[in-house]
Coordinates of C-alpha atoms in Angstrom, one line a residue:
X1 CA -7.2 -85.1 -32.7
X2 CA -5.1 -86.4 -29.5
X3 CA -3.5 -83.1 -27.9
X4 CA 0.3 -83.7 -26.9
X5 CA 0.9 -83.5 -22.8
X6 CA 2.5 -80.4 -21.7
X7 CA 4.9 -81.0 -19.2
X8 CA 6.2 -77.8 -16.9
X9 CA 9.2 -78.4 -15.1
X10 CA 8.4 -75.6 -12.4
X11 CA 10.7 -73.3 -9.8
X12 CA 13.5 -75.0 -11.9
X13 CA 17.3 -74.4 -9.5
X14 CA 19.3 -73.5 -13.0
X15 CA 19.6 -70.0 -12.4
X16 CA 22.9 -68.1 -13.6
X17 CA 24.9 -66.9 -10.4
X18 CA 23.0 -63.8 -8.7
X19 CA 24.6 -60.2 -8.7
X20 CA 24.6 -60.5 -4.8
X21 CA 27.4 -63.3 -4.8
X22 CA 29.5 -62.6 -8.2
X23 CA 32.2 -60.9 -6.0
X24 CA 32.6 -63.9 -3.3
X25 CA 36.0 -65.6 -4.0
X26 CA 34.6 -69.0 -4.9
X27 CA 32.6 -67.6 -7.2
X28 CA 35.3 -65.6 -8.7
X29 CA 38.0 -68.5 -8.3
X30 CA 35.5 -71.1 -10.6
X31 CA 34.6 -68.4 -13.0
X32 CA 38.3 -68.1 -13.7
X33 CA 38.8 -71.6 -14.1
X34 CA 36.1 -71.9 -16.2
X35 CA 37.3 -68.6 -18.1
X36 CA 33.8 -66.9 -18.2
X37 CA 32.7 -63.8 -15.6
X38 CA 31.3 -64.7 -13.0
X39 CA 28.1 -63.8 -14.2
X40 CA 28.2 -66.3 -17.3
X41 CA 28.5 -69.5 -15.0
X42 CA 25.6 -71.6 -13.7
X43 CA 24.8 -71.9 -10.2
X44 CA 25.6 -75.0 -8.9
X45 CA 24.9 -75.8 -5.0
X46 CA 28.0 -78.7 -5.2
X47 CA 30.6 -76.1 -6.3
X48 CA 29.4 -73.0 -4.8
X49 CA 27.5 -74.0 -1.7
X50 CA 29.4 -71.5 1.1
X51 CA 28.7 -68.9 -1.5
X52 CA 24.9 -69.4 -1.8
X53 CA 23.8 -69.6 1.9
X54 CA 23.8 -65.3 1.8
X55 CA 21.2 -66.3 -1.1
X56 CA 17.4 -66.3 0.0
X57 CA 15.6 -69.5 -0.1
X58 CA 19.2 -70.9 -1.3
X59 CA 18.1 -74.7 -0.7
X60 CA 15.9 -74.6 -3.3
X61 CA 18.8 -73.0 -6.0
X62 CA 21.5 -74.6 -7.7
X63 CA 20.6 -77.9 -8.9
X64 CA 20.9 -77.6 -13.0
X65 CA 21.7 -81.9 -12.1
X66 CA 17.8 -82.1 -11.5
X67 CA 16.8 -80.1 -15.1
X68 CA 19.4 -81.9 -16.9
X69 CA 18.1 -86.2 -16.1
X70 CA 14.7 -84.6 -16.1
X71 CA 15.0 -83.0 -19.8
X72 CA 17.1 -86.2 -20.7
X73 CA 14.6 -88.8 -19.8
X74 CA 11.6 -86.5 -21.1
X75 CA 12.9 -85.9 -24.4
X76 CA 14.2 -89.4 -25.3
X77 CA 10.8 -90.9 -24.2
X78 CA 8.6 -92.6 -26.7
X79 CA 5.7 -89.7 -25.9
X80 CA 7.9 -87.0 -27.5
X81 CA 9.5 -89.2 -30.6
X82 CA 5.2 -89.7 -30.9
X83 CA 5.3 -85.5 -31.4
X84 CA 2.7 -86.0 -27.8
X85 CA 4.7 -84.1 -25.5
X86 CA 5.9 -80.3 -24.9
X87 CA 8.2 -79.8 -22.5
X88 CA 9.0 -76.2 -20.8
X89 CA 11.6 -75.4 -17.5
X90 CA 10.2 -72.8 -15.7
X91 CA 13.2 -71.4 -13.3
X92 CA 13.2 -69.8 -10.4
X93 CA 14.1 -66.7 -11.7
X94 CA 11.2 -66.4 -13.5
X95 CA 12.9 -67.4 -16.6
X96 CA 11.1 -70.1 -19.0
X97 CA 12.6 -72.4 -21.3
X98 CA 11.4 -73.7 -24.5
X99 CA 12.0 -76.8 -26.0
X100 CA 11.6 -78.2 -29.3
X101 CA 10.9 -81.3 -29.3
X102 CA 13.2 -82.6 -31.7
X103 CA 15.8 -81.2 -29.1
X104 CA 18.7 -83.3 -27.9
X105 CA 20.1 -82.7 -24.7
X106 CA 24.0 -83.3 -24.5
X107 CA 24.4 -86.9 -22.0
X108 CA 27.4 -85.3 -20.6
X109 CA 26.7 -82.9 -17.5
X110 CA 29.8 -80.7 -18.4
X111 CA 28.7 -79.9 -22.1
X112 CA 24.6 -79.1 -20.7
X113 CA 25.7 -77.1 -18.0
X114 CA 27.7 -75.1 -21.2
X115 CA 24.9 -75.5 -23.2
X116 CA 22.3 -73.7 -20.2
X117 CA 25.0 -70.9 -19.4
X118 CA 25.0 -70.1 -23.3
X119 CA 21.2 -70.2 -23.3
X120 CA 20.3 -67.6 -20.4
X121 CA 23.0 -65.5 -21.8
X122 CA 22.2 -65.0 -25.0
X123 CA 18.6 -66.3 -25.3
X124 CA 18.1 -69.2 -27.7
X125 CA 20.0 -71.8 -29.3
X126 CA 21.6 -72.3 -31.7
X127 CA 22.0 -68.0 -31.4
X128 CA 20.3 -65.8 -34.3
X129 CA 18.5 -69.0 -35.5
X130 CA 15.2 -68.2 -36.8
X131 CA 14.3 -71.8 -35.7
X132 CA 15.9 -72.2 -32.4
X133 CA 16.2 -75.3 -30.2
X134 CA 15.6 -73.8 -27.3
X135 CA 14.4 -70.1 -26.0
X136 CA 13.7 -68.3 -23.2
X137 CA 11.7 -65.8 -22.1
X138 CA 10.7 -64.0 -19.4
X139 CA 7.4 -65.3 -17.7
X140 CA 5.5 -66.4 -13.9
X141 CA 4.4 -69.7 -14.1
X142 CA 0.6 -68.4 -14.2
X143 CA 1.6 -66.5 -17.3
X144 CA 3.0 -69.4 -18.8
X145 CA 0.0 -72.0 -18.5
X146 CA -1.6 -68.6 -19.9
X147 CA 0.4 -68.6 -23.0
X148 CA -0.3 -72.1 -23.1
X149 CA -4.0 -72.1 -22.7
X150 CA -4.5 -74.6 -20.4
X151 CA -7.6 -76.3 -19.8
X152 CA -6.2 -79.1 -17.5
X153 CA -3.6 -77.7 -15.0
X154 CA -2.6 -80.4 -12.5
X155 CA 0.6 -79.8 -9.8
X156 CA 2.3 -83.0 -8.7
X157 CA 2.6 -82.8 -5.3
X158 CA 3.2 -84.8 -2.2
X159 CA 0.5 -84.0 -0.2
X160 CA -1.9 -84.0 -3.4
X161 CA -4.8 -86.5 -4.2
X162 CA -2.9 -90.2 -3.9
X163 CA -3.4 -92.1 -7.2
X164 CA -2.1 -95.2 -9.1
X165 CA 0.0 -94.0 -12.1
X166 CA -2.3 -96.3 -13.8
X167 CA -5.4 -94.0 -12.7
X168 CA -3.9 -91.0 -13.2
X169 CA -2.9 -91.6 -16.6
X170 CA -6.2 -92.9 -17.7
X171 CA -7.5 -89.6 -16.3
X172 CA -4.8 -87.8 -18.3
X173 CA -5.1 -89.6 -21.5
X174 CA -8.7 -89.4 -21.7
X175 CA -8.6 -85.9 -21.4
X176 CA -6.0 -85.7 -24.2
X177 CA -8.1 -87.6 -26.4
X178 CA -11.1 -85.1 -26.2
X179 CA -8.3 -82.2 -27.1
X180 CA -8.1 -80.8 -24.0
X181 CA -4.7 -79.0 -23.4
X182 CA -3.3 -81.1 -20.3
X183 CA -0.6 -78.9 -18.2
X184 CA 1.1 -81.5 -15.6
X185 CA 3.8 -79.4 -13.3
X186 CA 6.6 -80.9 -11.2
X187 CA 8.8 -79.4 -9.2
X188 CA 12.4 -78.6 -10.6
X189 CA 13.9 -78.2 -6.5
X190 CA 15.6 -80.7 -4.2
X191 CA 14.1 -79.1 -0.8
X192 CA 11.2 -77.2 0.4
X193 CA 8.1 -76.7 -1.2
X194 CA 6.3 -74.7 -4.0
X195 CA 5.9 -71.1 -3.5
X196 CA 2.3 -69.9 -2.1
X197 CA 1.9 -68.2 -5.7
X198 CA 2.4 -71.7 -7.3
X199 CA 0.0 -73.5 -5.2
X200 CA -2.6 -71.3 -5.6
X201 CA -2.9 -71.7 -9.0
X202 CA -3.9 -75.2 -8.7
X203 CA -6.9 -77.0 -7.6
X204 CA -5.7 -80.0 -8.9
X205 CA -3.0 -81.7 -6.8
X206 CA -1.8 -85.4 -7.6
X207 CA 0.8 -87.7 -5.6
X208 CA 1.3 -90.8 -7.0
X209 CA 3.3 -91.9 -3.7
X210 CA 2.7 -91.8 0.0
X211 CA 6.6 -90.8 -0.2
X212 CA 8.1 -87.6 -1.6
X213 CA 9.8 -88.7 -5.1
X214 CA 12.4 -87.4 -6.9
X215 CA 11.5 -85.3 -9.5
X216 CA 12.7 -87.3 -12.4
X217 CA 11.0 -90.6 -10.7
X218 CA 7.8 -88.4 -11.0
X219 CA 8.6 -87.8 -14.8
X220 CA 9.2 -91.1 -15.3
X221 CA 6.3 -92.3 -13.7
X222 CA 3.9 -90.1 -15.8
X223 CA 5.5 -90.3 -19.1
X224 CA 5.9 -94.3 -18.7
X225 CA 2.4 -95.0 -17.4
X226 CA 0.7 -92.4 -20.6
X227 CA 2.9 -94.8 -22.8
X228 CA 1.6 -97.7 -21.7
X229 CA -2.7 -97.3 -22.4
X230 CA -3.5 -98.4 -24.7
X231 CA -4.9 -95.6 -27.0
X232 CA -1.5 -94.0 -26.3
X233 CA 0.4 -97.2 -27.4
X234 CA -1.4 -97.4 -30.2
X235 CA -0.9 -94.4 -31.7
X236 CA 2.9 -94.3 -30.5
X237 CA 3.9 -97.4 -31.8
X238 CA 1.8 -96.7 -35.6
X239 CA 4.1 -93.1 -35.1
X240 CA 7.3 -95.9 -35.5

């Protein structure tokens, strides 16, 4: 039985706006625009980026844009309409996200960004479903691929191992095909690097570019080049 590719969107920037900088007046001033405390509103480094430079490490926070095309090309792929992918958005915070995959993300920025602030919250949607869409809880990323039980962990990263997509999905699909629970991470940031408790969890480093790559390019590039072998293919398109 072919195991479905788990794919960890890591150190995510969607983060609900910090304690420390709920009382600075553009915080205060979009919260009341937006008619939720200040608390309830989603970081976002375009709107509040005066605000988040008393925030440590703040170049790495506020970029819900980044989760939102990633979970949007992810979840419309071929590999999840197969049932072959899992897809989890592990935040900064600490905070992971669950997605079923028969989850659709809303296109329109304004309606996610809702959607996320309604999420971390209350903690799963639709709220008091038995069977939500999404959930979170409360996990490192080493206590995720735990909970996963991850035999394969790989971290995409730009000074990793460079491979042809084509190579590295071979490598990857032949590992799902033996059942082997494949973990591929990519970083959910727009600058700086993992933290040194996220690298040293893996051994297993890929780039697929001498260049560093967007993150949703890197998504792309897995999810398109697993598609396309040929064992993949065929079981995709007999899924149709």
């Amino acid at each position: 039985m072919v195991s479905p590719l788990h794919l960890i969107i890591a150190e995510a920037g969607l983060e609900l706006v910090p304690r420390e900088i709920e009382g600075e007046p553009s915080i205060i001033a979009y919260a009341k625009r937006r008619r939720k405390k200040p608390s309830e509103i989603l970081l976002d480094i375009s709107v509040h980026y005066k605000a988040m430079k008393k925030l440590d490490k703040w170049f790495k926070r506020g970029r819900p844009d980044i989760v939102h095309v990633a979970m949007l090309l992810a979840l419309s792929s071929l590999l999840n309409l197969a049932n072959l992918l899992r897809l989890y958005v592990h935040t900064v915070k600490d905070i992971v996200i669950f997605v079923d995959p028969k989850t659709r993300i809303p296109r329109n920025y304004n309606r996610f960004v809702g959607l996320m602030e309604q999420l971390l919250v209350i903690g799963s949607v639709p709220p008091s479903s038995s069977k939500p869409l999404l959930w979170v809880e409360s996990l490192t990323l080493h206590q995720l691929i735990e909970k996963i039980k991850c035999t394969t962990p790989i971290l995409m990263h730009e000074k990793g191992a460079l491979l042809k997509p084509s190579d590295f999905s071979k490598y990857v699909v032949e590992k799902m095909l033996k059942s082997e629970v494949v973990c591929i991470v990519v970083g959910g940031f727009q600058h700086g690097d993992f933290e040194e408790s996220t690298l040293k969890l893996f051994k297993n480093r890929v780039s697929l570019h001498p260049t560093s790559l967007e993150a949703w390019s890197v998504i792309s590039m897995i999810i398109n080049s697993i598609e396309s072998s040929e064992d993949i293919s065929r079981i995709i398109w007999g899924n149709l």
